[in-house]
Amino acid sequence: EVELKYGADRLGKRQDPAMQKFRENRLGAFIHWGLYAIPGGEWNNKTYHGAAEWLKAWAKVPTMDWLELMKQWNPQQFDAKKWAKMAKEMGVKYVKITTKHHEGFCLWPSKYTEYTVANTPYKKDILGELVKAYNAVGIDVHFYFSVLDWSHPDWRSSIKTQEDSIAFQRFLTFTDNQLKELATRYPTVKDFWFDGTWDASIKQNGWWTAHVERMLKEMLPGVTINSRLRADDYGKRHFDSNGHLMGDYESAYERRLPDPVKDLHVTKWDWEACMTIPENQWGYHKDWSLSYVKNPTEVLARIVHAVSMGGNMVVNFGPQPDGDFRPEEKKIADFIGKWMKKNSECIYGCDYAGWEKQDWGYYTRKSNQVYMVVFNPPYSGQLTVKTPKGITITTAKTLTGEQTQVTETTRNEYNVSLPKNMPQEPFVIKLEVKDAQKTQDKYREALT
Ligand SMILES: Cc1ccc([C@@H]2N[C@@H](C)[C@@H](O)[C@H]2O)cc1
């Protein structure tokens, strides 16, 4: 291994209560809300197909013109309690909120920049209202924070001159101040999810990314930090030059998921994926007909896929400029919530089962219970289940208590029959399993 001053601060999964809560939460929601919601992907009567929160870039809008949008920021329909109710009913255990996206507009009244909600017609502290409302219904709040800040004159994507270097040091101090401000104003925050950290200027200041992780953990014991913040002494990101994961969980799965057969290495560490409902829109876009929009079952499949491989899933919402949500997003939240009401036992606190992936769907596991989450019931009426050596199935029944037939077809292989009255939506069969290995050990202990 190479000697590192700014590599991984810890090896292996964190096992403290705060990280266990992060892991057991499993299902979260993303909120991408900022000035970009106002134009919604359209500028000077031209509609841009790219991600709406990047419109400033696509339409090459000068920073001062873009920040003029602040004069229109006045979400009259915004009601933090309604947002919290929607999240609660969806069954998410945490919400990640864009405190500041690349545009540099802050949802909290930061005293380190004028580009904040305080200087808009709306005036009020949106972030503070959301933290209070989500926490009041038992939902953890996570902060998305973009280091990249298009509104700040000292931002540099690369350091070419001495002047760049001096400016960028000022920028890092500005960023430190904003992060300390967020940690001080909102001490119930449970996580910081950093974005906008891919540029050379950050990669060659790996020391600063390590300092930020350490500073926030000192200020907020238990807080979790995503791997995307981190660069090591040599500019290596997410995993340091010795291959060790930095931060507390891998955060590279954005709009994609690890393969359930080829990418099983991800089950060795904590990770969190995030996804959009259209192909690629995080902020509000007026026209969702421009790309494929996932149906509710496709969103659900990605949630279960992540949990089946020991990860979390965060489903994105891009609120309208008026502070309400678009009907398509309300429909998704409602479907997921209804499904979770019946089936969340196979999600919360569940992990990778270690069983071979089958075509009918995904396994999740909680202690000696293995859940079969069935998305593709086979015409044979039989669900193939292959168990690892020494593991046998003792019972199998749906979460509504209906017994299903379990037939051993060969060593470590079973047919689990589809339930008689099969639900017309993805359903769960719960298996009780016995691990011969473990019981023998217990038995052997008894002998000595
Ligand atoms: C190339 C690229 C940069 C940043 C992003 C941001 N990360 C997501 C979580 C959104 O915030 C998106 O704007 C997406 C793609």
Coordinates of C-alpha atoms and ligand atoms in Angstrom, one line a residue:
E1 CA 0.0 0.0 0.0
V2 CA 1.1 3.6 -0.6
E3 CA 1.4 6.0 2.3
L4 CA -1.5 8.4 2.2
K5 CA -2.3 11.4 4.4
Y6 CA -5.8 12.0 2.8
G7 CA -7.0 8.5 2.0
A8 CA -9.7 6.5 3.7
D9 CA -10.1 7.4 7.3
R10 CA -11.6 4.0 8.1
L11 CA -11.6 0.5 6.7
G12 CA -14.8 -1.6 6.4
K13 CA -18.4 -0.8 7.1
R14 CA -19.2 1.6 10.0
Q15 CA -21.2 -0.3 12.7
D16 CA -22.2 2.6 14.9
P17 CA -26.0 3.4 15.5
A18 CA -26.1 6.4 13.1
M19 CA -24.7 4.3 10.2
Q20 CA -27.0 1.4 11.1
K21 CA -29.9 3.8 10.9
F22 CA -28.6 5.1 7.5
R23 CA -28.4 1.5 6.2
E24 CA -31.7 0.3 7.7
N25 CA -33.5 3.3 6.2
R26 CA -32.9 1.8 2.7
L27 CA -35.5 4.0 0.9
G28 CA -35.0 7.8 0.5
A29 CA -36.3 10.6 -1.7
F30 CA -34.2 13.3 -3.4
I31 CA -35.6 16.9 -3.7
H32 CA -34.0 19.0 -6.4
W33 CA -35.4 22.5 -6.1
G34 CA -33.8 25.8 -7.1
L35 CA -34.0 28.7 -9.5
Y36 CA -33.9 26.2 -12.4
A37 CA -37.5 25.1 -11.6
I38 CA -38.7 28.5 -12.8
P39 CA -37.6 28.2 -16.5
G40 CA -38.2 24.4 -16.3
G41 CA -35.9 23.6 -19.2
E42 CA -36.9 26.5 -21.5
W43 CA -34.9 29.7 -22.2
N44 CA -35.7 32.5 -24.7
N45 CA -38.6 30.3 -26.1
K46 CA -36.2 27.4 -26.8
T47 CA -36.8 24.1 -25.0
Y48 CA -33.6 22.2 -24.0
H49 CA -33.7 18.4 -23.7
G50 CA -30.9 18.2 -21.2
A51 CA -31.2 18.0 -17.4
A52 CA -33.3 21.1 -16.4
E53 CA -31.0 21.9 -13.4
W54 CA -28.2 22.4 -16.0
L55 CA -30.2 24.8 -18.2
K56 CA -27.8 27.7 -17.4
A57 CA -25.1 25.7 -19.0
W58 CA -27.1 24.4 -22.0
A59 CA -28.4 27.9 -22.9
K60 CA -25.1 29.5 -22.0
V61 CA -26.8 32.0 -19.7
P62 CA -24.5 34.6 -18.1
T63 CA -24.4 34.2 -14.3
M64 CA -25.9 37.6 -13.6
D65 CA -28.8 36.9 -16.0
W66 CA -29.4 33.6 -14.4
L67 CA -29.5 35.0 -10.9
E68 CA -32.1 37.5 -12.0
L69 CA -34.5 34.5 -11.6
M70 CA -34.3 35.2 -7.9
K71 CA -36.8 38.1 -8.5
Q72 CA -39.3 35.5 -9.5
W73 CA -38.7 33.0 -6.6
N74 CA -42.0 33.1 -4.8
P75 CA -43.5 29.5 -4.4
Q76 CA -46.9 30.4 -3.1
Q77 CA -48.0 26.7 -3.0
F78 CA -45.0 25.7 -0.9
D79 CA -46.1 23.9 2.3
A80 CA -43.4 22.0 4.2
K81 CA -46.0 20.0 6.1
K82 CA -47.6 18.8 2.9
W83 CA -44.2 17.7 1.6
A84 CA -43.5 15.9 4.8
K85 CA -46.9 14.1 4.6
M86 CA -46.2 13.0 1.0
A87 CA -42.8 11.6 2.0
K88 CA -44.2 9.8 5.0
E89 CA -47.0 8.2 3.0
M90 CA -44.5 7.2 0.3
G91 CA -42.6 5.3 3.0
V92 CA -39.3 7.0 2.6
K93 CA -37.2 7.1 5.8
Y94 CA -35.1 10.1 4.7
V95 CA -35.1 13.0 2.3
K96 CA -32.0 14.5 0.6
I97 CA -32.5 18.2 -0.1
T98 CA -30.5 20.4 -2.5
T99 CA -29.3 23.1 -0.1
K100 CA -27.3 24.6 -3.0
H101 CA -27.0 23.2 -6.5
H102 CA -24.3 24.2 -9.1
E103 CA -26.2 27.5 -9.8
G104 CA -25.2 28.8 -6.3
F105 CA -28.7 29.7 -5.1
C106 CA -29.1 28.7 -1.4
L107 CA -32.4 27.4 0.0
W108 CA -31.3 28.8 3.4
P109 CA -30.5 32.4 4.3
S110 CA -26.7 32.0 4.2
K111 CA -24.7 35.0 5.4
Y112 CA -21.8 34.2 3.0
T113 CA -23.6 35.0 -0.2
E114 CA -26.4 37.3 -1.4
Y115 CA -27.8 34.5 -3.6
T116 CA -30.2 33.0 -1.1
V117 CA -34.0 32.7 -0.4
A118 CA -33.7 35.7 2.0
N119 CA -33.2 38.0 -1.0
T120 CA -36.2 36.8 -3.0
P121 CA -39.9 37.8 -2.7
Y122 CA -40.4 34.6 -0.7
K123 CA -37.9 35.6 1.9
K124 CA -38.4 32.7 4.3
D125 CA -35.9 29.9 5.3
I126 CA -37.2 27.0 3.1
L127 CA -34.5 24.6 4.3
G128 CA -35.3 25.3 7.9
E129 CA -39.0 24.7 7.3
L130 CA -38.3 21.4 5.5
V131 CA -35.9 20.1 8.2
K132 CA -38.5 20.9 10.9
A133 CA -41.4 19.3 9.0
Y134 CA -39.6 16.1 7.9
N135 CA -38.1 15.6 11.4
A136 CA -41.6 16.2 12.9
V137 CA -42.8 13.1 11.1
G138 CA -39.8 11.0 11.9
I139 CA -38.0 11.4 8.6
D140 CA -34.2 12.0 8.6
V141 CA -32.9 14.9 6.6
H142 CA -29.8 14.7 4.4
F143 CA -28.2 17.7 2.7
Y144 CA -27.1 17.7 -0.9
F145 CA -24.4 20.3 -1.3
S146 CA -22.7 21.2 -4.6
V147 CA -19.1 22.3 -4.1
L148 CA -19.1 23.5 -7.7
D149 CA -20.7 27.0 -7.6
W150 CA -21.3 28.9 -10.9
S151 CA -22.3 32.0 -8.9
H152 CA -19.0 32.5 -7.1
P153 CA -16.2 34.6 -8.7
D154 CA -13.5 32.5 -6.9
W155 CA -14.7 29.1 -8.3
R156 CA -12.1 27.5 -10.6
S157 CA -12.4 24.2 -12.4
S158 CA -8.7 24.1 -12.8
I159 CA -5.8 26.0 -11.2
K160 CA -3.6 27.4 -13.9
T161 CA -2.0 30.5 -12.4
Q162 CA -1.0 31.8 -9.0
E163 CA -4.1 34.1 -9.2
D164 CA -6.3 31.0 -9.7
S165 CA -4.7 29.4 -6.6
I166 CA -5.3 32.4 -4.4
A167 CA -8.9 32.8 -5.6
F168 CA -9.6 29.1 -5.1
Q169 CA -8.2 29.1 -1.5
R170 CA -10.8 32.0 -0.9
F171 CA -13.4 29.7 -2.5
L172 CA -12.6 26.8 -0.2
T173 CA -12.8 29.1 2.8
F174 CA -16.2 30.3 1.6
T175 CA -17.3 26.7 1.2
D176 CA -16.1 25.8 4.7
N177 CA -18.1 28.7 6.1
Q178 CA -21.2 27.6 4.3
L179 CA -20.8 24.0 5.5
K180 CA -20.2 25.1 9.1
E181 CA -23.3 27.4 8.8
L182 CA -25.4 24.5 7.7
A183 CA -24.1 22.2 10.4
T184 CA -24.7 24.9 13.1
R185 CA -28.2 26.1 11.9
Y186 CA -29.5 22.6 11.3
P187 CA -27.9 20.2 13.8
T188 CA -30.4 17.4 13.2
V189 CA -29.0 16.9 9.7
K190 CA -27.9 13.3 9.4
D191 CA -25.8 13.2 6.2
F192 CA -24.0 15.4 3.6
W193 CA -24.1 14.3 0.0
F194 CA -21.5 16.2 -1.9
D195 CA -21.7 16.8 -5.7
G196 CA -19.8 19.0 -8.1
T197 CA -16.4 17.6 -7.0
W198 CA -15.1 16.1 -10.3
D199 CA -13.0 19.1 -11.4
A200 CA -9.2 19.2 -11.4
S201 CA -9.2 22.0 -8.8
I202 CA -10.8 19.7 -6.3
K203 CA -8.8 16.6 -7.2
Q204 CA -5.6 18.4 -6.6
N205 CA -6.9 19.6 -3.2
G206 CA -7.7 16.2 -1.8
W207 CA -6.5 17.5 1.6
W208 CA -9.5 19.8 1.7
T209 CA -12.0 17.0 1.0
A210 CA -10.5 15.1 3.9
H211 CA -10.6 18.2 6.1
V212 CA -14.4 18.7 5.3
E213 CA -15.2 15.1 6.2
R214 CA -13.3 15.4 9.5
M215 CA -14.7 18.9 10.3
L216 CA -18.4 17.8 9.8
K217 CA -17.9 14.6 11.8
E218 CA -16.4 16.7 14.6
M219 CA -19.3 19.1 14.5
L220 CA -22.0 16.5 14.1
P221 CA -21.1 13.1 15.6
G222 CA -22.6 10.3 13.6
V223 CA -23.1 12.3 10.5
T224 CA -22.6 10.3 7.3
I225 CA -20.6 11.6 4.3
N226 CA -20.7 10.3 0.7
S227 CA -17.7 9.0 -1.1
R228 CA -18.2 11.6 -4.0
L229 CA -16.7 14.4 -1.8
R230 CA -13.4 12.6 -1.4
A231 CA -10.2 12.8 -3.4
D232 CA -6.9 11.4 -1.9
D233 CA -3.3 12.7 -2.0
Y234 CA -3.1 11.7 -5.7
G235 CA -6.6 12.9 -6.8
K236 CA -8.1 9.4 -6.7
R237 CA -11.9 9.7 -6.1
H238 CA -14.4 7.6 -4.2
F239 CA -11.8 4.8 -3.6
D240 CA -8.3 5.9 -2.6
S241 CA -5.0 4.9 -4.2
N242 CA -5.0 1.7 -2.0
G243 CA -8.5 0.8 -3.2
H244 CA -10.2 1.7 0.1
L245 CA -13.6 3.4 0.0
M246 CA -13.5 7.0 1.3
G247 CA -16.4 8.5 3.1
D248 CA -19.1 6.2 4.6
Y249 CA -20.8 4.8 1.5
E250 CA -20.2 4.7 -2.2
S251 CA -22.2 7.2 -4.1
A252 CA -21.3 6.6 -7.7
Y253 CA -24.6 4.8 -8.8
E254 CA -26.4 7.7 -10.2
R255 CA -29.1 6.7 -12.7
R256 CA -27.6 3.2 -12.9
L257 CA -27.3 0.1 -10.7
P258 CA -24.7 -2.6 -10.1
D259 CA -25.3 -5.8 -12.0
P260 CA -26.8 -8.5 -9.7
V261 CA -24.4 -11.2 -11.1
K262 CA -21.3 -9.4 -12.3
D263 CA -21.0 -6.6 -9.6
L264 CA -21.4 -8.5 -6.4
H265 CA -18.3 -6.8 -5.0
V266 CA -20.6 -3.9 -4.0
T267 CA -22.1 -6.1 -1.3
K268 CA -18.8 -5.7 0.6
W269 CA -19.4 -2.0 1.4
D270 CA -22.3 0.4 2.0
W271 CA -23.6 2.2 -1.0
E272 CA -26.5 4.4 -2.0
A273 CA -28.0 4.8 -5.5
C274 CA -30.1 7.7 -6.7
M275 CA -32.5 7.7 -9.7
T276 CA -34.7 10.0 -11.8
I277 CA -38.2 9.2 -12.9
P278 CA -37.7 10.5 -16.5
E279 CA -34.5 9.4 -18.2
N280 CA -32.4 12.4 -16.9
Q281 CA -34.2 15.2 -15.1
W282 CA -33.4 16.1 -11.5
G283 CA -34.8 19.6 -11.5
Y284 CA -38.3 20.5 -12.7
H285 CA -38.7 20.3 -16.5
K286 CA -41.9 21.5 -18.1
D287 CA -42.0 18.8 -20.7
W288 CA -41.6 15.2 -19.6
S289 CA -42.7 13.9 -23.0
L290 CA -39.1 14.5 -24.3
S291 CA -37.7 11.2 -22.8
Y292 CA -38.9 7.9 -21.4
V293 CA -40.7 8.2 -18.0
K294 CA -40.4 5.2 -15.8
N295 CA -43.8 3.7 -14.7
P296 CA -44.3 3.0 -10.9
T297 CA -43.4 -0.7 -11.2
E298 CA -40.1 0.2 -12.9
V299 CA -39.3 2.6 -10.0
L300 CA -40.2 -0.1 -7.5
A301 CA -37.9 -2.6 -9.2
R302 CA -34.9 -0.3 -8.9
I303 CA -35.6 0.2 -5.2
V304 CA -35.8 -3.6 -4.6
H305 CA -32.7 -4.2 -6.9
A306 CA -30.6 -1.8 -4.7
V307 CA -31.7 -3.4 -1.4
S308 CA -31.1 -6.9 -2.8
M309 CA -27.5 -5.9 -3.3
G310 CA -27.1 -4.3 0.1
G311 CA -27.6 -0.7 -1.0
N312 CA -30.0 2.2 -0.5
M313 CA -32.1 3.8 -3.2
V314 CA -33.1 7.5 -3.4
V315 CA -35.9 8.4 -5.8
N316 CA -35.8 12.0 -7.1
F317 CA -38.5 14.6 -7.1
G318 CA -38.2 18.0 -8.9
P319 CA -40.9 20.3 -7.3
Q320 CA -42.6 22.9 -9.5
P321 CA -41.7 26.6 -9.2
D322 CA -45.0 27.1 -7.3
G323 CA -43.9 24.7 -4.6
D324 CA -46.3 21.9 -5.5
F325 CA -45.4 18.6 -7.1
R326 CA -46.3 17.5 -10.6
P327 CA -49.1 14.9 -11.0
E328 CA -46.7 12.2 -12.4
E329 CA -44.5 12.4 -9.3
K330 CA -47.5 12.3 -6.9
K331 CA -48.7 9.2 -8.7
I332 CA -45.3 7.4 -8.2
A333 CA -45.1 8.4 -4.6
D334 CA -48.7 7.1 -4.0
F335 CA -48.0 3.8 -5.8
I336 CA -44.7 3.2 -3.8
G337 CA -46.4 4.2 -0.6
K338 CA -49.3 1.8 -1.1
W339 CA -46.9 -1.1 -2.0
M340 CA -44.7 -0.3 1.0
K341 CA -47.6 -0.3 3.4
K342 CA -48.1 -4.0 2.5
N343 CA -44.5 -5.1 1.8
S344 CA -42.0 -2.9 3.5
E345 CA -40.9 -5.8 5.7
C346 CA -38.7 -6.9 2.7
I347 CA -37.1 -3.4 2.4
Y348 CA -36.4 -1.7 5.8
G349 CA -33.4 -3.2 7.6
C350 CA -32.9 -5.8 4.8
D351 CA -29.7 -6.7 3.1
Y352 CA -28.1 -8.8 0.4
A353 CA -29.1 -12.5 0.8
G354 CA -26.1 -14.0 -0.9
W355 CA -28.3 -16.3 -3.0
E356 CA -28.0 -16.7 -6.8
K357 CA -30.1 -14.2 -8.7
Q358 CA -33.1 -15.7 -10.4
D359 CA -35.2 -14.3 -13.3
W360 CA -38.4 -14.0 -11.3
G361 CA -37.0 -11.1 -9.2
Y362 CA -34.9 -10.3 -6.2
Y363 CA -34.0 -11.7 -2.8
T364 CA -33.6 -9.6 0.3
R365 CA -32.7 -10.9 3.7
K366 CA -33.2 -9.9 7.4
S367 CA -31.4 -12.4 9.8
N368 CA -32.8 -15.9 9.0
Q369 CA -35.7 -14.6 6.9
V370 CA -35.2 -14.5 3.1
Y371 CA -37.7 -12.5 1.1
M372 CA -38.5 -13.4 -2.5
V373 CA -39.7 -10.2 -4.3
V374 CA -41.5 -11.5 -7.4
F375 CA -41.6 -9.2 -10.4
N376 CA -41.8 -11.8 -13.2
P377 CA -44.0 -14.8 -12.3
P378 CA -43.1 -17.7 -14.6
Y379 CA -45.6 -19.7 -16.8
S380 CA -44.4 -22.9 -15.0
G381 CA -46.0 -21.6 -11.8
Q382 CA -42.8 -22.6 -10.1
L383 CA -40.2 -20.2 -8.7
T384 CA -36.7 -21.7 -8.9
V385 CA -34.7 -21.1 -5.7
K386 CA -31.1 -22.2 -5.4
T387 CA -29.8 -22.1 -1.8
P388 CA -26.1 -21.9 -0.8
K389 CA -24.5 -25.0 0.6
G390 CA -25.9 -26.0 4.0
I391 CA -28.9 -23.7 3.8
T392 CA -32.4 -25.3 3.7
I393 CA -35.8 -23.8 3.5
T394 CA -38.2 -24.6 6.3
T395 CA -41.3 -22.6 5.4
A396 CA -42.6 -20.3 2.6
K397 CA -45.6 -18.0 2.8
T398 CA -46.7 -14.7 1.3
L399 CA -46.7 -11.7 3.6
T400 CA -50.5 -12.1 3.7
G401 CA -49.9 -15.5 5.3
E402 CA -50.8 -17.7 2.4
Q403 CA -48.8 -20.9 2.4
T404 CA -46.9 -21.8 -0.8
Q405 CA -45.6 -25.3 -1.7
V406 CA -41.8 -25.8 -1.3
T407 CA -40.5 -28.9 -3.2
E408 CA -36.8 -29.9 -3.2
T409 CA -36.0 -30.7 -6.8
T410 CA -32.3 -31.5 -6.3
R411 CA -29.6 -30.7 -3.8
N412 CA -29.8 -27.0 -2.8
E413 CA -32.5 -26.4 -5.3
Y414 CA -36.2 -25.9 -4.7
N415 CA -39.5 -25.1 -6.5
V416 CA -41.5 -22.6 -4.6
S417 CA -45.1 -22.6 -6.1
L418 CA -46.8 -19.3 -7.0
P419 CA -49.5 -18.4 -4.5
K420 CA -53.1 -19.5 -5.6
N421 CA -54.6 -16.0 -5.7
M422 CA -51.6 -14.1 -7.1
P423 CA -51.7 -10.4 -6.6
Q424 CA -51.7 -8.3 -9.7
E425 CA -48.6 -6.4 -8.6
P426 CA -45.1 -7.4 -7.5
F427 CA -45.5 -9.6 -4.4
V428 CA -43.4 -11.1 -1.6
I429 CA -42.8 -14.7 -0.4
K430 CA -41.1 -14.9 3.0
L431 CA -38.9 -17.9 3.5
E432 CA -37.7 -19.2 6.9
V433 CA -34.3 -20.8 6.4
K434 CA -32.0 -23.0 8.4
D435 CA -28.2 -22.9 8.2
A436 CA -26.9 -26.3 9.0
Q437 CA -23.5 -24.9 9.4
K438 CA -24.6 -22.5 12.1
T439 CA -26.7 -25.0 14.0
Q440 CA -23.8 -27.5 14.0
D441 CA -21.5 -24.8 15.5
K442 CA -24.1 -24.2 18.2
Y443 CA -24.5 -27.9 18.8
R444 CA -20.7 -28.3 18.9
E445 CA -20.4 -25.5 21.4
A446 CA -22.9 -27.3 23.6
L447 CA -20.6 -30.5 23.6
T448 CA -17.5 -28.7 24.8
Ligands
LIG1 C1 -22.3 15.2 -15.5 C2 -23.2 15.4 -14.3 C3 -22.8 16.3 -13.3 C4 -23.7 16.6 -12.3 C5 -24.9 15.9 -12.2 C6 -25.8 16.2 -11.0 N1 -25.8 15.0 -10.1 C7 -27.2 14.7 -9.8 C8 -27.4 14.1 -8.5 C9 -27.9 16.0 -10.1 O1 -27.8 16.9 -9.1 C10 -27.2 16.4 -11.4 O2 -27.5 17.8 -11.7 C11 -25.3 15.0 -13.1 C12 -24.4 14.8 -14.2

